[in-house]
Every structure is written in C-alpha cells, then in structure tokens.
Amino acid sequence: MAELDHWHPVLFADELGKKPAPVRVCDRELVLFRASDGKATLGALADVCPHRGMRLSEGRVEGGRLVCPYHGWSFAPDGEGKCPATPAARPSADAFDVVERYGLVWIKRRGAQAAFPTLDVSGYHLIGKTRQRAEAPLEVTLDNFIEVEHTPEVHALLGYPRERMAEVTCEVTSTETSVRVYNEGPQKALPRPLYTLLQIEPGDSFVDDWTTWFSPVSTVYDQYWLDPATGERRPNALRIAIFFVPVTAGQTDIFALSYALAAPWDRYGLNAFAYLLTRAFVVMELRRDVTLLGKLADKSPELRGKTLSRFDKPLGLARKRIETIYRSRG
Ligand code: FES
Ligand SMILES: [Fe+2]
C-alpha cells in the first residue's frame, strides 16, 4: 500500500516504555517496542508472529528482542527471527522503518524513499502535543481543517464571527505538492482575559494562513492577529502542525503539535501559565472539530453532488494531491 511509504506519527514517544505497544495505521496492525533498556533502538514490526499468527504486542522485550508469548520465537528490530526449538530456522517478521522525532514515534515502509517532513519552529515554544481520533475518513477529516466557514458554528473562540463571515477573505494558491490558504477577517469576540492572554485587542483582524502537504498528509497553520488601524502584526502568534493519520478507512488520528512565540509573555514571566491555557484552548477547539466530524450523515469522500462554497476550493485541490502523492494513484 502506497500510503505507508510516507512517514506517519503513530504514538507519543513517552507512551512507549518497556512494554511493546500495538498501533494501527492505514489498516495495518503494527507493534512498536524499544529494544533493551527502554532508551535504545526502536523496533516496528507487523503485529503478527510469522510462526502461527500470535500478536507480538502480547509478548515481551528481552535483551533487545521482542519475544512471542506463544512458542518463544524472538525478533530483532530489523525483523530477524530466532527459534529456540530449531536453531537452524531463520524466520523473519515484517519490519518497518521507525524513528523518534518531535516527541513522536514515526513509521514508514522499510526502505521507502519518502523524505521526513520538515517543521520549522525556530523562535517558537512547544505548548502541547495532542492526539484526537475522528470517526471519519482521511479526506473528510482534512476537509474540516482546510476551510474556515465552520469556525462561527463549531468553534468557541478561534475564528470568525457569523455576522461578519461575508467579510472574510480566502485566497487559495497551490503548487504540485502543496495547497495554501490565507484567510483574514475580524476575530470573534472573546472573553476579556483571553485578549490579555493572546496579547490582542477587541476588533483585531485574525489571520489564519496554512499550507497542506501530502507526504504525509499534514497542515501547518500560522495564526496571528493584526492591528486593524495600522495593519501591523500583534506580537503573539501560534504555529500548529497537524498530521492526519488514517487508522482504518473510517477513522483518522489527528496529531497536533502546537507552538507559540515565546517573546510576548517572557516579559511577564508568565510563559508556563500562558502555554497551559493556550494548550487547553487548542485542545478544546480540536475536540469540537472531532465531535462534529463523528456526526456527519455523509462521510463519503466524494465531492460530486455536494454544493460547495467559496471556502471549499481547497477540498478538491487536496483530493487530487492525496490521490497522486499520498496514495500514488494516477
Ligand atoms: S506463534 Fe509466535 S512463536 Fe509460535
Ligand atoms: Fe476547526
């Protein structure tokens, strides 16, 4: 399957301890494990013993090898197997490439050439890593994340007010490998403390500028505010990277890495507190998206027959690139 040729985050690094961990990605069941002392080499194997089909994730790690709990065959991170009862046997388990980066564990098909996704967060501070599961296919999940028309209805805080939605601009540009959307319009009214937290003023313009890539399917959002009188940027900004990982055909995991500019809060010595609040705010908004996606009556990725709006142009552009780049079709 072409999808697994791309790097996918499948687990937070701190979720993988001494015990092997089962994960499902693109309908494949894998087992992840840390060889030896909990710090060394990572292994990612198909979660099925080549002997008689036991789940290797039910096994244990011993001296750098994953031991099957049924007949004790053991496997190295590269899949090389040993059979204690028949030492001459050379079984092998299906192994995947695996790395730990940005606090996540990533896998791809062994030897596939896909580049690791780059993430430029220099000057930013990590405020949170989150994972949510949407009960919807990849395309339909991504749709929600690449248009802002839902923000008045679905979001509590981040986005645009319903009564001024018509003023929101939506500029879409694309290349063969990416789709970029720039939205600008009035920020929704917020509770007073949030203006302080975000270092913005009532009446500010909110910019949501994002680019989606397709190896793997991911979107990086730059969110910031403008002084409407001068057009100047406020000092604060969020950068949120979201990786969309199909679990099954109808479920998508959303891994979000949220960053904020450090500088604005430094002078108050309140960064830790501000990050905590901002993280809670991002989690709450993502949860609203995920809850809504679960309630769609039509979860088919088909766009034909749907009545699309001026904000939906990125959907078709993303569909094409998911097909050609992510799924390697056509
Ligand atoms: S099923 Fe795994 S060792 Fe037999
Ligand atoms: Fe949303």
Coordinates of N, CA and C in Angstrom, one line a residue, residues 112-205:
A112 N 11.3 2.6 2.0 CA 10.6 3.6 1.1 C 11.4 4.9 1.2
Q113 N 11.3 5.6 0.0 CA 12.2 6.8 -0.1 C 11.7 8.1 0.4
A114 N 10.5 8.1 1.0 CA 9.8 9.4 1.4 C 10.7 10.2 2.3
A115 N 10.8 11.5 2.1 CA 11.6 12.4 3.0 C 10.8 12.6 4.3
F116 N 11.5 12.8 5.3 CA 10.9 13.1 6.6 C 10.3 14.5 6.6
P117 N 9.1 14.7 7.1 CA 8.5 16.1 7.0 C 9.3 17.1 7.8
T118 N 9.6 18.2 7.2 CA 10.3 19.2 8.0 C 9.3 20.2 8.7
L119 N 9.7 20.7 9.8 CA 8.9 21.5 10.6 C 9.8 22.7 11.1
D120 N 9.5 23.9 10.6 CA 10.4 25.0 11.1 C 9.7 25.7 12.3
V121 N 10.2 25.5 13.4 CA 9.6 26.1 14.6 C 10.7 26.9 15.4
S122 N 11.7 27.4 14.6 CA 12.7 28.2 15.3 C 12.0 29.5 15.8
G123 N 12.3 29.9 17.1 CA 11.7 31.0 17.7 C 10.4 30.7 18.4
Y124 N 9.9 29.5 18.2 CA 8.6 29.1 18.8 C 8.9 28.2 20.0
H125 N 7.9 28.1 20.9 CA 8.0 27.2 22.0 C 6.9 26.2 21.9
L126 N 7.2 24.9 22.2 CA 6.1 23.9 22.1 C 5.2 24.1 23.3
I127 N 3.9 24.2 23.0 CA 2.9 24.3 24.1 C 2.1 23.1 24.3
G128 N 2.1 22.2 23.4 CA 1.3 21.0 23.6 C 1.4 20.0 22.4
K129 N 1.3 18.7 22.8 CA 1.2 17.7 21.8 C -0.1 17.0 22.1
T130 N -1.0 16.8 21.1 CA -2.2 16.2 21.4 C -2.6 15.2 20.2
R131 N -3.4 14.3 20.6 CA -3.9 13.3 19.6 C -5.4 13.2 19.8
Q132 N -6.2 13.3 18.7 CA -7.6 13.1 18.8 C -8.0 12.1 17.7
R133 N -9.0 11.4 17.9 CA -9.5 10.4 16.8 C -10.8 10.9 16.2
A134 N -10.8 11.1 14.9 CA -12.1 11.5 14.3 C -12.6 10.2 13.7
E135 N -13.9 10.0 13.8 CA -14.6 8.9 13.2 C -15.0 9.3 11.8
A136 N -14.1 9.5 11.0 CA -14.3 9.9 9.6 C -13.1 9.5 8.8
P137 N -13.3 9.3 7.5 CA -12.1 9.0 6.6 C -11.1 10.2 6.5
L138 N -9.9 9.9 6.1 CA -8.9 10.9 5.9 C -9.4 12.2 5.2
E139 N -9.9 12.0 4.0 CA -10.3 13.2 3.2 C -11.3 14.1 3.9
V140 N -12.3 13.4 4.5 CA -13.4 14.2 5.2 C -12.9 14.9 6.4
T141 N -11.9 14.2 7.1 CA -11.3 14.9 8.3 C -10.5 16.1 7.9
L142 N -9.7 15.9 6.8 CA -8.9 17.0 6.3 C -9.8 18.2 5.9
D143 N -10.9 17.9 5.2 CA -11.8 18.9 4.8 C -12.1 19.9 5.9
N144 N -12.4 19.4 7.1 CA -12.7 20.3 8.2 C -11.6 21.2 8.6
F145 N -10.4 20.8 8.3 CA -9.2 21.5 8.8 C -8.7 22.5 7.7
I146 N -9.3 22.5 6.5 CA -8.8 23.4 5.5 C -9.9 24.3 4.9
E147 N -10.8 24.6 5.8 CA -11.8 25.7 5.5 C -12.2 26.4 6.8
V148 N -12.5 27.7 6.7 CA -12.8 28.4 8.0 C -14.3 28.7 8.1
E149 N -15.1 28.2 7.1 CA -16.5 28.6 7.1 C -17.2 27.9 8.4
H150 N -16.6 26.9 8.9 CA -17.2 26.2 10.0 C -16.9 26.9 11.4
T151 N -15.9 27.8 11.3 CA -15.5 28.4 12.6 C -16.6 29.2 13.4
P152 N -17.5 29.9 12.7 CA -18.5 30.6 13.5 C -19.4 29.6 14.3
E153 N -19.7 28.4 13.6 CA -20.6 27.5 14.2 C -20.0 26.6 15.2
V154 N -18.8 26.1 14.8 CA -18.2 25.0 15.6 C -17.3 25.5 16.7
H155 N -16.6 26.6 16.5 CA -15.6 26.9 17.4 C -16.0 28.0 18.4
A156 N -15.5 27.8 19.7 CA -15.9 28.7 20.7 C -15.2 30.0 20.6
L157 N -13.9 29.9 20.2 CA -13.1 31.1 20.4 C -12.3 31.5 19.1
L158 N -11.7 30.4 18.5 CA -10.8 30.7 17.4 C -11.6 30.8 16.1
G159 N -11.5 31.9 15.4 CA -12.1 32.0 14.1 C -12.9 33.3 14.0
Y160 N -13.9 33.2 13.1 CA -14.6 34.4 12.7 C -16.0 34.5 13.2
P161 N -16.6 35.7 13.4 CA -18.0 35.8 13.8 C -19.0 35.6 12.7
R162 N -20.1 34.9 13.0 CA -21.1 34.5 12.0 C -21.5 35.8 11.2
E163 N -21.8 36.8 12.0 CA -22.5 38.0 11.3 C -21.5 38.8 10.4
R164 N -20.2 38.4 10.5 CA -19.3 39.2 9.6 C -18.5 38.2 8.7
M165 N -19.0 37.0 8.6 CA -18.3 35.9 7.8 C -18.1 36.4 6.3
A166 N -19.1 37.2 5.8 CA -19.0 37.6 4.4 C -17.8 38.5 4.2
E167 N -17.2 39.1 5.2 CA -16.0 39.9 5.0 C -14.7 39.2 5.0
V168 N -14.8 37.9 5.4 CA -13.6 37.1 5.5 C -13.0 36.8 4.1
T169 N -11.7 37.1 3.9 CA -11.1 36.8 2.6 C -10.6 35.4 2.6
C170 N -10.5 34.8 1.5 CA -10.0 33.4 1.3 C -9.2 33.3 0.0
E171 N -7.9 33.4 0.2 CA -7.0 33.3 -1.0 C -6.4 31.9 -1.0
V172 N -6.6 31.2 -2.2 CA -6.0 29.9 -2.3 C -5.0 29.8 -3.3
T173 N -3.8 29.3 -3.0 CA -2.8 29.1 -4.0 C -2.2 27.7 -3.9
S174 N -1.8 27.1 -5.0 CA -1.3 25.8 -4.9 C -0.1 25.5 -5.8
T175 N 0.6 24.5 -5.4 CA 1.7 24.0 -6.2 C 1.4 22.5 -6.5
E176 N 2.3 21.8 -7.2 CA 2.0 20.4 -7.4 C 2.0 19.6 -6.1
T177 N 2.7 20.1 -5.1 CA 2.8 19.3 -3.8 C 2.2 20.0 -2.6
S178 N 1.6 21.2 -2.8 CA 1.0 21.9 -1.6 C -0.2 22.7 -2.0
V179 N -1.0 23.0 -1.0 CA -2.2 23.9 -1.1 C -2.1 24.9 0.0
R180 N -2.1 26.2 -0.3 CA -2.0 27.2 0.7 C -3.3 28.0 0.8
V181 N -3.7 28.3 1.9 CA -5.0 29.1 2.1 C -4.6 30.3 3.1
Y182 N -5.0 31.5 2.7 CA -4.8 32.6 3.5 C -6.2 33.2 3.8
N183 N -6.6 33.3 5.1 CA -7.9 33.9 5.5 C -7.6 35.0 6.4
E184 N -8.3 36.1 6.2 CA -8.2 37.3 7.0 C -9.6 37.8 7.3
G185 N -9.9 38.2 8.5 CA -11.2 38.8 8.8 C -11.2 39.1 10.3
P186 N -12.4 39.7 10.8 CA -12.4 40.1 12.2 C -12.4 38.9 13.1
Q187 N -11.6 39.0 14.2 CA -11.6 37.9 15.2 C -13.0 37.9 16.0
K188 N -13.4 36.7 16.2 CA -14.6 36.5 17.1 C -14.5 37.3 18.4
A189 N -15.6 37.7 19.0 CA -15.5 38.3 20.3 C -15.0 37.3 21.3
L190 N -14.1 37.6 22.2 CA -13.5 36.7 23.2 C -13.8 37.2 24.6
P191 N -13.8 36.3 25.6 CA -13.8 36.7 27.0 C -12.6 37.6 27.3
R192 N -12.7 38.7 28.1 CA -11.7 39.6 28.3 C -10.3 39.0 28.6
P193 N -10.2 38.0 29.5 CA -8.9 37.5 29.9 C -8.1 36.9 28.7
L194 N -8.9 36.5 27.7 CA -8.2 35.9 26.5 C -7.5 36.9 25.7
Y195 N -8.1 38.1 25.6 CA -7.4 39.2 24.9 C -6.0 39.4 25.6
T196 N -6.0 39.4 26.9 CA -4.8 39.6 27.6 C -3.8 38.4 27.3
L197 N -4.3 37.2 27.4 CA -3.5 36.0 27.2 C -2.9 36.0 25.8
L198 N -3.7 36.4 24.8 CA -3.2 36.4 23.4 C -2.5 37.7 23.0
Q199 N -2.6 38.7 23.9 CA -2.0 40.0 23.6 C -2.6 40.6 22.4
I200 N -3.9 40.6 22.3 CA -4.6 41.2 21.2 C -5.7 42.2 21.7
E201 N -6.3 42.9 20.9 CA -7.4 43.8 21.3 C -8.7 43.5 20.6
P202 N -9.8 43.8 21.3 CA -11.1 43.6 20.6 C -11.1 44.4 19.3
G203 N -11.6 43.8 18.2 CA -11.6 44.4 16.9 C -10.5 44.1 16.0
D204 N -9.5 43.3 16.6 CA -8.3 42.9 15.8 C -8.7 42.0 14.6
S205 N -7.9 42.0 13.6 CA -8.1 41.1 12.5 C -7.4 39.8 12.8

